[in-house]
Short mmCIF file of C-alpha atoms and ligand atoms in Angstrom, two decimals:
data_model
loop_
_atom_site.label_atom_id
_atom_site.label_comp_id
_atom_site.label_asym_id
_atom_site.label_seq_id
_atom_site.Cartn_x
_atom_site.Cartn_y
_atom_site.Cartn_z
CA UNK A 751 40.38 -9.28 -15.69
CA UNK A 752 39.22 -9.18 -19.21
CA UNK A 753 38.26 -5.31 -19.28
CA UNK A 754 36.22 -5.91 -16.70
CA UNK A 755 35.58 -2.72 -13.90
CA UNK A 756 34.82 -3.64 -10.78
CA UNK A 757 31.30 -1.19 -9.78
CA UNK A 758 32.09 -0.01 -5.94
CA UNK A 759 30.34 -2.03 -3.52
CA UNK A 760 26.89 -1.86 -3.45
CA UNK A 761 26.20 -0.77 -7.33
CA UNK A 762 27.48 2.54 -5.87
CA UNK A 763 27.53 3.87 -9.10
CA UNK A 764 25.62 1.59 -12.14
CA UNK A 765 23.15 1.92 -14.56
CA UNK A 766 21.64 -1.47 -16.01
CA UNK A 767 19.07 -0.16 -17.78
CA UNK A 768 17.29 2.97 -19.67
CA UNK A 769 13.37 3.86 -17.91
CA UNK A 770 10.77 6.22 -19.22
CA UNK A 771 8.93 5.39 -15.41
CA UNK A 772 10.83 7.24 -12.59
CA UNK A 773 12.76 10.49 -12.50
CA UNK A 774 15.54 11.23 -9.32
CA UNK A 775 17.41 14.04 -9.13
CA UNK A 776 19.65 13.42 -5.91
CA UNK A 777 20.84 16.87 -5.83
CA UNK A 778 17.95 18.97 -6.75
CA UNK A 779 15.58 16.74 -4.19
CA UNK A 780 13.65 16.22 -7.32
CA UNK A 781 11.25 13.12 -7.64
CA UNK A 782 8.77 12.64 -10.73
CA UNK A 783 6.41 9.82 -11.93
CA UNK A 784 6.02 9.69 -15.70
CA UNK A 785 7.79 13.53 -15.58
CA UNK A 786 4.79 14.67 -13.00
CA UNK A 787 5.93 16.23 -9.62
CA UNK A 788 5.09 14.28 -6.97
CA UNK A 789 4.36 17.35 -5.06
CA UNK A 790 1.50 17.95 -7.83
CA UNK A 791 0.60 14.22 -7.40
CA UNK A 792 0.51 14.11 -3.68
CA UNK A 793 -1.84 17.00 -4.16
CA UNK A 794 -3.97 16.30 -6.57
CA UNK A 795 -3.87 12.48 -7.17
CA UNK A 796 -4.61 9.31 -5.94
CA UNK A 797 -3.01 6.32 -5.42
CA UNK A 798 -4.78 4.36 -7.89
CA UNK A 799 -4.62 6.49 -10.44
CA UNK A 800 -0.75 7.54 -10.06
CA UNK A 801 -0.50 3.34 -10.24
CA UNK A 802 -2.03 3.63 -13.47
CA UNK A 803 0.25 6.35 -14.70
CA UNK A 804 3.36 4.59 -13.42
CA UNK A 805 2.10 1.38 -15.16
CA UNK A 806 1.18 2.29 -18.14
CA UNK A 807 2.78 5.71 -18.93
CA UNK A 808 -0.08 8.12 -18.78
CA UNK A 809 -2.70 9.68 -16.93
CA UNK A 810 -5.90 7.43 -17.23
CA UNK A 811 -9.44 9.00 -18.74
CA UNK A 812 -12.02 8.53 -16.41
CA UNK A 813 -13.04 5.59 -18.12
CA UNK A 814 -9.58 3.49 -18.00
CA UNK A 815 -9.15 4.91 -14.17
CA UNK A 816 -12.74 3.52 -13.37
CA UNK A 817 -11.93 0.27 -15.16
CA UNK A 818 -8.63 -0.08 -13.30
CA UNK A 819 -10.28 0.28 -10.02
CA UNK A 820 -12.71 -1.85 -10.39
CA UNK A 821 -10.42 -4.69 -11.89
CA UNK A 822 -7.51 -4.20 -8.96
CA UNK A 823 -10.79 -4.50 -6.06
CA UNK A 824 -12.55 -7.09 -7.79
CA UNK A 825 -9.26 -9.08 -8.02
CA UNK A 826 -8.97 -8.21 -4.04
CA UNK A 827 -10.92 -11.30 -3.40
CA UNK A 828 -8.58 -14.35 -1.96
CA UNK A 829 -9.61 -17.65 -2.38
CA UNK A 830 -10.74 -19.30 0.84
CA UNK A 831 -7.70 -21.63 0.37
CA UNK A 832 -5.43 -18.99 1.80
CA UNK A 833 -6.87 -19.00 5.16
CA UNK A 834 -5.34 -22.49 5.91
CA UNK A 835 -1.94 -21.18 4.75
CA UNK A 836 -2.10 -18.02 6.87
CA UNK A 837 -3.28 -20.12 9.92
CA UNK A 838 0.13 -22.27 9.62
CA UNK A 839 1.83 -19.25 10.81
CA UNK A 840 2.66 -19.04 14.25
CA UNK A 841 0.57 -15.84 16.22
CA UNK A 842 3.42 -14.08 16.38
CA UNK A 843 5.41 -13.94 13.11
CA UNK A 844 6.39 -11.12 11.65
CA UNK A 845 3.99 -9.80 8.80
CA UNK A 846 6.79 -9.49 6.58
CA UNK A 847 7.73 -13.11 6.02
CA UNK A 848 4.13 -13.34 6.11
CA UNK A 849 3.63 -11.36 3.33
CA UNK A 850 7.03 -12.76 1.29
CA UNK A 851 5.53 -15.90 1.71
CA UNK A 852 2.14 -15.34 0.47
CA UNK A 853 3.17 -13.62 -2.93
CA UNK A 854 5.38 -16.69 -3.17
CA UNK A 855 2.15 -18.98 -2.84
CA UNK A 856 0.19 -16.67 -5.64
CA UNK A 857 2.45 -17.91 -7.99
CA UNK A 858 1.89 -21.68 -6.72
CA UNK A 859 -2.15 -20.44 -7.73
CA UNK A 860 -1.51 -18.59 -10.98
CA UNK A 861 2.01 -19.20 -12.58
CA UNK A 862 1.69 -18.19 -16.00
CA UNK A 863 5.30 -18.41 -16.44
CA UNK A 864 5.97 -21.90 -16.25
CA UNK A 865 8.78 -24.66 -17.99
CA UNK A 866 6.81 -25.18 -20.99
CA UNK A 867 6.11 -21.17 -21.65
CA UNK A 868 9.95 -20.85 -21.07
CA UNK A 869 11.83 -19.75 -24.62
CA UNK A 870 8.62 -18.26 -26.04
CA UNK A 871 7.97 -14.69 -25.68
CA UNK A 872 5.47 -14.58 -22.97
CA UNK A 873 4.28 -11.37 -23.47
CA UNK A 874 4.84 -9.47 -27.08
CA UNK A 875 3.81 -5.75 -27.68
CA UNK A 876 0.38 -5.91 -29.94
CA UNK A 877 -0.39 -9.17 -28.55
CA UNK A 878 -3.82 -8.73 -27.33
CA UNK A 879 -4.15 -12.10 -25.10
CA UNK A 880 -0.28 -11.50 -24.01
CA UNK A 881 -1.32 -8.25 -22.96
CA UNK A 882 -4.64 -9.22 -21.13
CA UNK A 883 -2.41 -11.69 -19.16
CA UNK A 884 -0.20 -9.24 -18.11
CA UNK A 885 -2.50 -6.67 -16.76
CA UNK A 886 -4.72 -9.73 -14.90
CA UNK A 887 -1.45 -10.34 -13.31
CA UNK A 888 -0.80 -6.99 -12.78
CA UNK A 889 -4.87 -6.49 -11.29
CA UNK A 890 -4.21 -9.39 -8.74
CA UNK A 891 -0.97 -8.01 -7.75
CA UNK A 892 -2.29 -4.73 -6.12
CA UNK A 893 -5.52 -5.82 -6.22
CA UNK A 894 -4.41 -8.77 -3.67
CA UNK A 895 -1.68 -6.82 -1.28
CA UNK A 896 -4.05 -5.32 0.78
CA UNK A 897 -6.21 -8.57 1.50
CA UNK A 898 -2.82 -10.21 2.36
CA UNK A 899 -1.92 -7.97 4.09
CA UNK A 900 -5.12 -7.49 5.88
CA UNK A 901 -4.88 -11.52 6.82
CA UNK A 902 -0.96 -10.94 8.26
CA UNK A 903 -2.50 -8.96 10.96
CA UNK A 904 -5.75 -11.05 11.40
CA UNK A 905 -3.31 -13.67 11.96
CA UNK A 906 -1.28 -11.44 14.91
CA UNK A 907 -4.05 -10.70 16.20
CA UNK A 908 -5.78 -13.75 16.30
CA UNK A 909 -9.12 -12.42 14.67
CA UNK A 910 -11.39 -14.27 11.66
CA UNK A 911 -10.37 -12.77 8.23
CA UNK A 912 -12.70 -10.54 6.48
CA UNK A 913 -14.07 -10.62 2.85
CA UNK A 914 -12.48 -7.30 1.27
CA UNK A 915 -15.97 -4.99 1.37
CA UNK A 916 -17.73 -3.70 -2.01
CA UNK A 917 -18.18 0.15 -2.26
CA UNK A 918 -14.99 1.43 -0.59
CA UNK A 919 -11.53 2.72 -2.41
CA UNK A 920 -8.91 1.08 -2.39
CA UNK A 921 -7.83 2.71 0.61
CA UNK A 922 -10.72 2.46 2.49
CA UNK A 923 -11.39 -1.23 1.56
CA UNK A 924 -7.84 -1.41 3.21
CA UNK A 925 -8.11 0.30 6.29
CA UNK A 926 -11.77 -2.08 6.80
CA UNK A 927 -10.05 -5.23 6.19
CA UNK A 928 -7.64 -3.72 9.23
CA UNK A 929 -9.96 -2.24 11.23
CA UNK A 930 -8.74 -2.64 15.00
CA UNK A 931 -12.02 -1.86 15.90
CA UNK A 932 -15.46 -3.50 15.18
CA UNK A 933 -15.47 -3.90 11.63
CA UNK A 934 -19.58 -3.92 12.26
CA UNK A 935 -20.17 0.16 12.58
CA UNK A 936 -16.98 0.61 10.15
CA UNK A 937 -17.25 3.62 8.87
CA UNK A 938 -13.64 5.15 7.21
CA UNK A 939 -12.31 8.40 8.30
CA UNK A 940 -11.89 10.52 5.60
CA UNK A 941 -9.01 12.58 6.86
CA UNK A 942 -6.64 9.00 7.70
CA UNK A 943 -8.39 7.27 4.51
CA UNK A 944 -6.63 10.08 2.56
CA UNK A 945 -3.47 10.49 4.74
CA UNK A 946 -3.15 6.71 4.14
CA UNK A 947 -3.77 7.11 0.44
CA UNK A 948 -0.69 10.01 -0.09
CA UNK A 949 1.53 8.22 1.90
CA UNK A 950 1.03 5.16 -0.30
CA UNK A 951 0.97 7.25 -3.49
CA UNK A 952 4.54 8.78 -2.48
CA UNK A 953 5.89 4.88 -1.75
CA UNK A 954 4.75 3.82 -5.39
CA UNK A 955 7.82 3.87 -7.02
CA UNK A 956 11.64 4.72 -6.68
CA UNK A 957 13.18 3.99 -9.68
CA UNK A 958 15.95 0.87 -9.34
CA UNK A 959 16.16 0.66 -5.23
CA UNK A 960 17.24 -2.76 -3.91
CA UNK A 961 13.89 -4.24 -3.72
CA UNK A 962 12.91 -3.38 -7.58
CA UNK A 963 16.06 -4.47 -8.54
CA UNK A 964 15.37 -7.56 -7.25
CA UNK A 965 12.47 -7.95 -8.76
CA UNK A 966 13.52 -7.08 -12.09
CA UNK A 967 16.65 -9.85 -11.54
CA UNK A 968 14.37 -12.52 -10.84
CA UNK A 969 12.11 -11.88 -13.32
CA UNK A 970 14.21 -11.63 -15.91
CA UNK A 971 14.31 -15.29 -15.72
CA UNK A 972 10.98 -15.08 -16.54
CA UNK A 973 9.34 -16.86 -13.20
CA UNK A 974 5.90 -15.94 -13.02
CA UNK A 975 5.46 -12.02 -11.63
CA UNK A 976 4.23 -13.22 -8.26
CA UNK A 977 7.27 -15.26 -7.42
CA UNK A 978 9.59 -12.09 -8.40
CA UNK A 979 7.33 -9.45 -6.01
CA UNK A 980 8.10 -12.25 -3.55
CA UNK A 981 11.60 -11.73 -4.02
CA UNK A 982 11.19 -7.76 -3.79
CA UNK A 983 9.10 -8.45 -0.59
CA UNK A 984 11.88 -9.98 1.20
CA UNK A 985 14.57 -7.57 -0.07
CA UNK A 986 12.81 -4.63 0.98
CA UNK A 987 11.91 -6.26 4.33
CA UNK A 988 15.88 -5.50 5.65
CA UNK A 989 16.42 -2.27 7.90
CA UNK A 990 18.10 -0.71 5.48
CA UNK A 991 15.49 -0.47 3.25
CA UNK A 992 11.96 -0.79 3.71
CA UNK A 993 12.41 -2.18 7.36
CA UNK A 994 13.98 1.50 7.99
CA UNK A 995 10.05 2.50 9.17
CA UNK A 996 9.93 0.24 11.45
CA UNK A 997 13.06 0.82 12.70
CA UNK A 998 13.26 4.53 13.42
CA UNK A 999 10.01 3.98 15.92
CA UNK A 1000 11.81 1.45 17.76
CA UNK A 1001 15.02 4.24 17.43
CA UNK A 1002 13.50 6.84 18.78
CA UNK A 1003 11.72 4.23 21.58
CA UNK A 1004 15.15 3.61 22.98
CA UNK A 1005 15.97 6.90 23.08
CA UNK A 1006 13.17 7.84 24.88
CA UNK A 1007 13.05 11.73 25.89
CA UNK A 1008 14.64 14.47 24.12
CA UNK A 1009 17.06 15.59 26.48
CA UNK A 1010 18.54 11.67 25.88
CA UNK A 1011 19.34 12.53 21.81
CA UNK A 1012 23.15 14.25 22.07
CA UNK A 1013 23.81 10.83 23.96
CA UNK A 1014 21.86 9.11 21.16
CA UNK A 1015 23.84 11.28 18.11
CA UNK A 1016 27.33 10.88 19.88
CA UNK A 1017 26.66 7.45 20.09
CA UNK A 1018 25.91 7.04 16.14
CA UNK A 1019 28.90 9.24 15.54
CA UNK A 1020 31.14 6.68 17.40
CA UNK A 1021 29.19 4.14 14.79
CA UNK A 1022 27.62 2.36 18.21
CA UNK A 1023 24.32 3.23 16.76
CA UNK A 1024 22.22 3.84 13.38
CA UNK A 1025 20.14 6.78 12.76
CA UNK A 1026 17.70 5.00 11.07
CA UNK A 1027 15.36 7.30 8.74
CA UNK A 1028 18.44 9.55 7.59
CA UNK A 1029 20.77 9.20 4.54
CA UNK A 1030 19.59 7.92 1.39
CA UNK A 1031 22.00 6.56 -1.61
CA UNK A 1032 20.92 9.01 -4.48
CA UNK A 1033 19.31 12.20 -2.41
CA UNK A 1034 22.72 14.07 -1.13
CA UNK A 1035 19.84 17.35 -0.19
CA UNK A 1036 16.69 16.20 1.11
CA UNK A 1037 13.94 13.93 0.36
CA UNK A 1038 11.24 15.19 -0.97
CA UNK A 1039 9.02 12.64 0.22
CA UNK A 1040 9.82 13.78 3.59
CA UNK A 1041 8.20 16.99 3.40
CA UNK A 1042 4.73 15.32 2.57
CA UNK A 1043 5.19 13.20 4.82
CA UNK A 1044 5.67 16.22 7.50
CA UNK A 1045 2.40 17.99 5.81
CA UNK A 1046 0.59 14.46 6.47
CA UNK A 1047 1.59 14.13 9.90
CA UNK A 1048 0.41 17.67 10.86
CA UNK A 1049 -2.92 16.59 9.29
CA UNK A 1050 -3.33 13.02 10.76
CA UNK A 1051 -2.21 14.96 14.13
CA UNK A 1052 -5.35 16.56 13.94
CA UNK A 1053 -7.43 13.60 13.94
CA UNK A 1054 -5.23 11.28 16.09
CA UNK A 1055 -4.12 13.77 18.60
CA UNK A 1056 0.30 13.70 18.45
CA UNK A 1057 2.49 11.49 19.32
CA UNK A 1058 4.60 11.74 22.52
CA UNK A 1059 7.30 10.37 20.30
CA UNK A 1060 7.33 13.38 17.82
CA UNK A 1061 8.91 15.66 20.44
CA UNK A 1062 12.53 13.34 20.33
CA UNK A 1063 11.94 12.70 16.60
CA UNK A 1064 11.83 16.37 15.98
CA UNK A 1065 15.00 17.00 18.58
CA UNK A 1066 16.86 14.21 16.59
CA UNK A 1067 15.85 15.71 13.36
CA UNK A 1068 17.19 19.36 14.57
CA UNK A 1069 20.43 18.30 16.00
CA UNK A 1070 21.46 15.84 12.94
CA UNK A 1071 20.67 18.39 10.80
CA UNK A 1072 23.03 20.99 12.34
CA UNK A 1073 25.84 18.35 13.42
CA UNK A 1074 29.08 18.29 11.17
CA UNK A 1075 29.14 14.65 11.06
CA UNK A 1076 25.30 14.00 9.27
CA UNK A 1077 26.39 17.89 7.09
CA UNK A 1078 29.65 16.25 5.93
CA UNK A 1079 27.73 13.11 4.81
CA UNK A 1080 24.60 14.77 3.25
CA UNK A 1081 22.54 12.99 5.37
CA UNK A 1082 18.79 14.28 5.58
CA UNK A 1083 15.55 12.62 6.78
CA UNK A 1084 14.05 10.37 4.16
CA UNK A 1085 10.96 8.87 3.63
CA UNK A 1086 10.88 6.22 6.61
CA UNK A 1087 9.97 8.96 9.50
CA UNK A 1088 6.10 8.19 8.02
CA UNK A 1089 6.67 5.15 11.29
CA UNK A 1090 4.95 8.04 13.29
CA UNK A 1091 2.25 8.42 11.20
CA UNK A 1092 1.50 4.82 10.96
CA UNK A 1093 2.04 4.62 15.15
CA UNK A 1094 -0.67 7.64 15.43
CA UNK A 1095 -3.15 5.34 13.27
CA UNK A 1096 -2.69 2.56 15.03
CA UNK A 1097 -0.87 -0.04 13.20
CA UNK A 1098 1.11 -2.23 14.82
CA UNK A 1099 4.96 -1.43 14.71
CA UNK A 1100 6.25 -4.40 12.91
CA UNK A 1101 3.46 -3.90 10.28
CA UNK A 1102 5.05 -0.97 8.96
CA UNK A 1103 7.55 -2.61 6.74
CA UNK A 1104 4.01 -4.01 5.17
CA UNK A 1105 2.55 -0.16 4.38
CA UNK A 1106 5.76 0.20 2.36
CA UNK A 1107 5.31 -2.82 0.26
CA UNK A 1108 1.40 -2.65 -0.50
CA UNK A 1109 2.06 0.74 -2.16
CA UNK A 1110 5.49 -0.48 -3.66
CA UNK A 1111 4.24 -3.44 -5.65
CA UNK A 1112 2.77 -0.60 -8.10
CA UNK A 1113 6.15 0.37 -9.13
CA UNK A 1114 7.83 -2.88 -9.11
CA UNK A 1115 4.87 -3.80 -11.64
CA UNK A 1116 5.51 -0.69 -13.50
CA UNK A 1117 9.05 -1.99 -13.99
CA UNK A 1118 8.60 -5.89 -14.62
CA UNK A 1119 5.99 -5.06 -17.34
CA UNK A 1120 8.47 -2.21 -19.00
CA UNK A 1121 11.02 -4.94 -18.77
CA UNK A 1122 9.09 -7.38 -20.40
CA UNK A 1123 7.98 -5.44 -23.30
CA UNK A 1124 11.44 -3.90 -23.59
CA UNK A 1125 12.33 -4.27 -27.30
CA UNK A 1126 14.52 -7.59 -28.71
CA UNK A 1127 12.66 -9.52 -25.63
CA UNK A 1128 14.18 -10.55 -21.98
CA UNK A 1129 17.89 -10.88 -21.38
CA UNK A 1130 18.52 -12.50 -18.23
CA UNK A 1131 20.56 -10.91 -15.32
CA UNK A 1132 23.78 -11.81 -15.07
CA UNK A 1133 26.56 -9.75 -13.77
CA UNK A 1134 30.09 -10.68 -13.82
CA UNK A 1135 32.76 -10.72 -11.41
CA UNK A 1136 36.41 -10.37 -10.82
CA UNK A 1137 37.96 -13.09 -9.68
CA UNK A 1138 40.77 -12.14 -6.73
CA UNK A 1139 40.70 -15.88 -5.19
CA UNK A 1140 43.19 -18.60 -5.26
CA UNK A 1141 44.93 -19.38 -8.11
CA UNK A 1142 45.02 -23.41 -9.63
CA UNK A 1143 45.87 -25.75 -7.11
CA UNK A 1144 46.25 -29.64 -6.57
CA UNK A 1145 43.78 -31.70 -4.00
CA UNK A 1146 45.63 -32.74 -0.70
CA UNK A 1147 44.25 -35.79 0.70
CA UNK A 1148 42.87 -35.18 4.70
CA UNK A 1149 45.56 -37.01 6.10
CA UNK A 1150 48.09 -34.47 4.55
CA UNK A 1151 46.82 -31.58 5.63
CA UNK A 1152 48.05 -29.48 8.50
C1 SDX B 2142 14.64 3.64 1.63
O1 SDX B 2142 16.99 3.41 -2.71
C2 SDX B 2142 15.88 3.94 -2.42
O2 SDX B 2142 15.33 4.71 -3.16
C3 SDX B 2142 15.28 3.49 -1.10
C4 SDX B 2142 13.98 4.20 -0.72
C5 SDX B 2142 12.85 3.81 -1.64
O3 SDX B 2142 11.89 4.58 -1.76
O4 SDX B 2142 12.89 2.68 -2.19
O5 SDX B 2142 14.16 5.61 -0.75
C6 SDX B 2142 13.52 3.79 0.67
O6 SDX B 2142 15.12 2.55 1.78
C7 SDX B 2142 15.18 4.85 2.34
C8 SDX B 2142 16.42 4.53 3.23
C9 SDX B 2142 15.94 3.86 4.51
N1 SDX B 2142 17.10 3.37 5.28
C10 SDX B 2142 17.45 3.97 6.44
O7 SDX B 2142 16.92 4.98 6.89
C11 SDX B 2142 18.57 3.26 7.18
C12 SDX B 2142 19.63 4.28 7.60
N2 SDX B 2142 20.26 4.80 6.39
C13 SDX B 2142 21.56 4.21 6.05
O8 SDX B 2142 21.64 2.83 6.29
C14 SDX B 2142 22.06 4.66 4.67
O9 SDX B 2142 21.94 6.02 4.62
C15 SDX B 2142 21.44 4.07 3.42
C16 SDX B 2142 21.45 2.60 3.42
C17 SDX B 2142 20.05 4.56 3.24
C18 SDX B 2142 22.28 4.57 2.23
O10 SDX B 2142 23.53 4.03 2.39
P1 SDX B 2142 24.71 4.29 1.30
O11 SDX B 2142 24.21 5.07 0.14
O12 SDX B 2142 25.37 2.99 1.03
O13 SDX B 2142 25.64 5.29 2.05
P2 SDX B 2142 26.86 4.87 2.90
O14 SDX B 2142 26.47 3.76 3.82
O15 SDX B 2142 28.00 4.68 1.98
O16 SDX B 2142 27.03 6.18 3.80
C19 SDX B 2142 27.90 7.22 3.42
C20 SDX B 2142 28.43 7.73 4.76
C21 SDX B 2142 29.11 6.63 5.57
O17 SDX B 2142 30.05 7.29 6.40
P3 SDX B 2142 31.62 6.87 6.23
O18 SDX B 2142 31.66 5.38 6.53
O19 SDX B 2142 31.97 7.19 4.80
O20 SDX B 2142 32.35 7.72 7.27
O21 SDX B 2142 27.35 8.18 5.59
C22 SDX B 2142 27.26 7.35 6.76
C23 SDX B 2142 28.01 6.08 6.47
O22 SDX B 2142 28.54 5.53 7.68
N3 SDX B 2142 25.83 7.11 6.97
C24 SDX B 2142 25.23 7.20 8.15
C25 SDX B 2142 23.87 6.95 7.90
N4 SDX B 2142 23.70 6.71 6.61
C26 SDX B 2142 24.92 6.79 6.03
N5 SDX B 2142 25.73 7.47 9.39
C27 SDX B 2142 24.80 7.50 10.38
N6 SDX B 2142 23.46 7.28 10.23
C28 SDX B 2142 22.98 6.98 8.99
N7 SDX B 2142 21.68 6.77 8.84
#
């Protein structure tokens, strides 16, 4: 075996690299962009400019933030091309593989990493037109995840696709392209424009989870950044990651009433069912995304009047919480109980999987671009293994064989 450990299943516990982007502190409940709380973010941020931090390491002046926005909206614009490839989708696909798939087809449009870039340093530190490339990728990338997204759900629900709108934030230009109702007399609510903007300011960034480490291993063959999002995009898509959102809603749906959650919790203690929306792999106390996310909801409430859901969410949440089983585990909401947020706006439940990923291509950006200014270039990603297979054997021809 070489010298070579085994890590526990799952990367249980591995470091593969050294980040100046994303502090954790399981423990503590302790989560910090660029060594800012994101308490004091959540409060006092926005998205855009907390993408800007993650990206590039600092808060931006008012000039750089203003020049960021208007590069990510101005690069919201899809070519007209795109329609024909969203209209190959059936009407009901899921928005995720929509999604996956149209990242995937950026990079058929804009591929700066191609064969005969390969073995040159694509992008050097001081390198001004390196550089420029980088951040017009890195522009299209958000700039482009909401009009994708936006064209996923014109797509379910069988409506024309709208030219992202001048004037509005990010948010806002968002929740327009979305709009269930007439886009005509759209006018943004303030109060879900801003819920919508925390709650995608909290899902920025998470240091290494599965779907950034995915990104970083494919692109640290140095594919072009749209094909590696692609790649995150699909690996955050499972239930056990990003697809958790979605999957707590259609939890608590099959519970149904409160009185039904002892059933539901014996039944997840016999390992018949998952609590989707609890546990987490580094935070062993709580999440501290999940108390914004409770703050939001009380907020959104307001507006959207609550949902009839909330009453078995917050019976599940008080009887995990006190249960031996989920206390001997250190399992503790996480972020993914936002699903009845989302429900109370309005968006369709298999879209939520989608809110996760337009706010999480900011830190998978944040991390590609660190990687590929890391100093002494790009090594590629290649683990090792150790081997517990056959040892050397001789062919038998078929008609030997028993
Ligand atoms: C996200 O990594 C990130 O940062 C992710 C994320 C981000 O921002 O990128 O925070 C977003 O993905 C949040 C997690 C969303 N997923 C879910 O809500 C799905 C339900 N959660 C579980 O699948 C699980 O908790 C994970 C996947 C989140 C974490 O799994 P681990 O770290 O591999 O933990 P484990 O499976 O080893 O669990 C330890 C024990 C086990 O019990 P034993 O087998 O040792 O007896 O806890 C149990 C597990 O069976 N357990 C659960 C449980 N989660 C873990 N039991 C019941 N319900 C659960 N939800």
């Amino acid at each position: 075996e070489k010298g070579l450990r085994v890590q526990d299943k799952g990367f249980l516990n591995t470091a593969v690299l050294r980040s100046q982007i994303t502090f954790i502190d399981g423990d503590a409940g302790v989560l910090r962009y660029r060594g800012y709380p994101i308490e004091q973010l959540a409060e006092k941020s926005s998205h855009l400019e907390s993408a800007y931090l993650l990206i590039y390491g600092s808060l931006p002046t008012k000039d750089q933030h203003k020049h960021f926005e208007s590069e990510v909206l101005r690069h919201g614009i899809m070519h007209s091309d795109a329609e024909g490839f969203f209209r190959s989708f059936r009407y009901d696909a899921h928005p995720m593989s929509m999604l996956t798939s149209a990242f995937a087809m950026l990079g058929s449009y804009y591929g700066e990493a191609n064969p005969s870039l390969q073995g040159q340093r694509l992008y050097t530190q001081g390198n001004k037109e390196s550089l420029a490339t980088m951040d017009r990728q890195i522009y299209r990338i958000i700039g482009k995840a909401t009009t994708l997204a936006a064209m996923a759900y014109r797509v379910r629900q069988g409506r024309d696709f709208v030219t992202p709108p001048v004037g509005l934030s990010y948010t806002g230009s968002f929740l327009y392209q979305m709009d269930h109702l007439s886009e005509q007399n759209y006018v943004p609510n303030p109060v879900l424009e801003k819920a919508l903007d925390v709650l995608f300011l909290i899902h920025a960034d998470h240091e290494l989870n599965a779907s950034c480490t995915t990104v970083l291993q494919t692109g640290s063959s140095l594919v072009d950044p749209y094909s590696a999002i692609a790649a995150g995009c699909a690996s955050l898509y499972g239930p056990l990651h990003g697809g958790a959102n979605e999957a707590v809603i259609r939890m608590l749906l099959s519970i149904g009433k409160p009185e039904n959650v002892p059933a539901f919790i014996e039944a997840v203690k016999r390992r018949e069912k998952t609590l989707s929306g609890f546990g987490h792999r580094v935070y062993k106390t709580s999440d501290p995304r999940s108390f914004i996310v409770r703050k939001t909801a009380d907020e959104v409430f307001k507006v959207t009047g609550k949902d009839e859901l909330l009453e078995t969410a917050m019976a599940l949440h008080d009887a995990a919480m006190k249960d031996e089983y989920f206390i001997k585990r250190k399992l503790a909401p996480n972020v993914d109980f936002c699903g009845l947020i989302y429900r109370a706006m309005g968006f369709p439940l298999d879209f939520f999987p989608v809110l996760f990923v337009v706010p999480r291509v900011v830190g998978w950006l944040a991390h590609w671009r660190q990687m590929m200014l890391q100093e002494g270039g790009v090594k590629i990603w290649r683990p090792r293994q150790v081997y517990v297979g056959e040892t050397k054997r001789d062919y038998v021809p078929a008609e030997d064989r028993v």
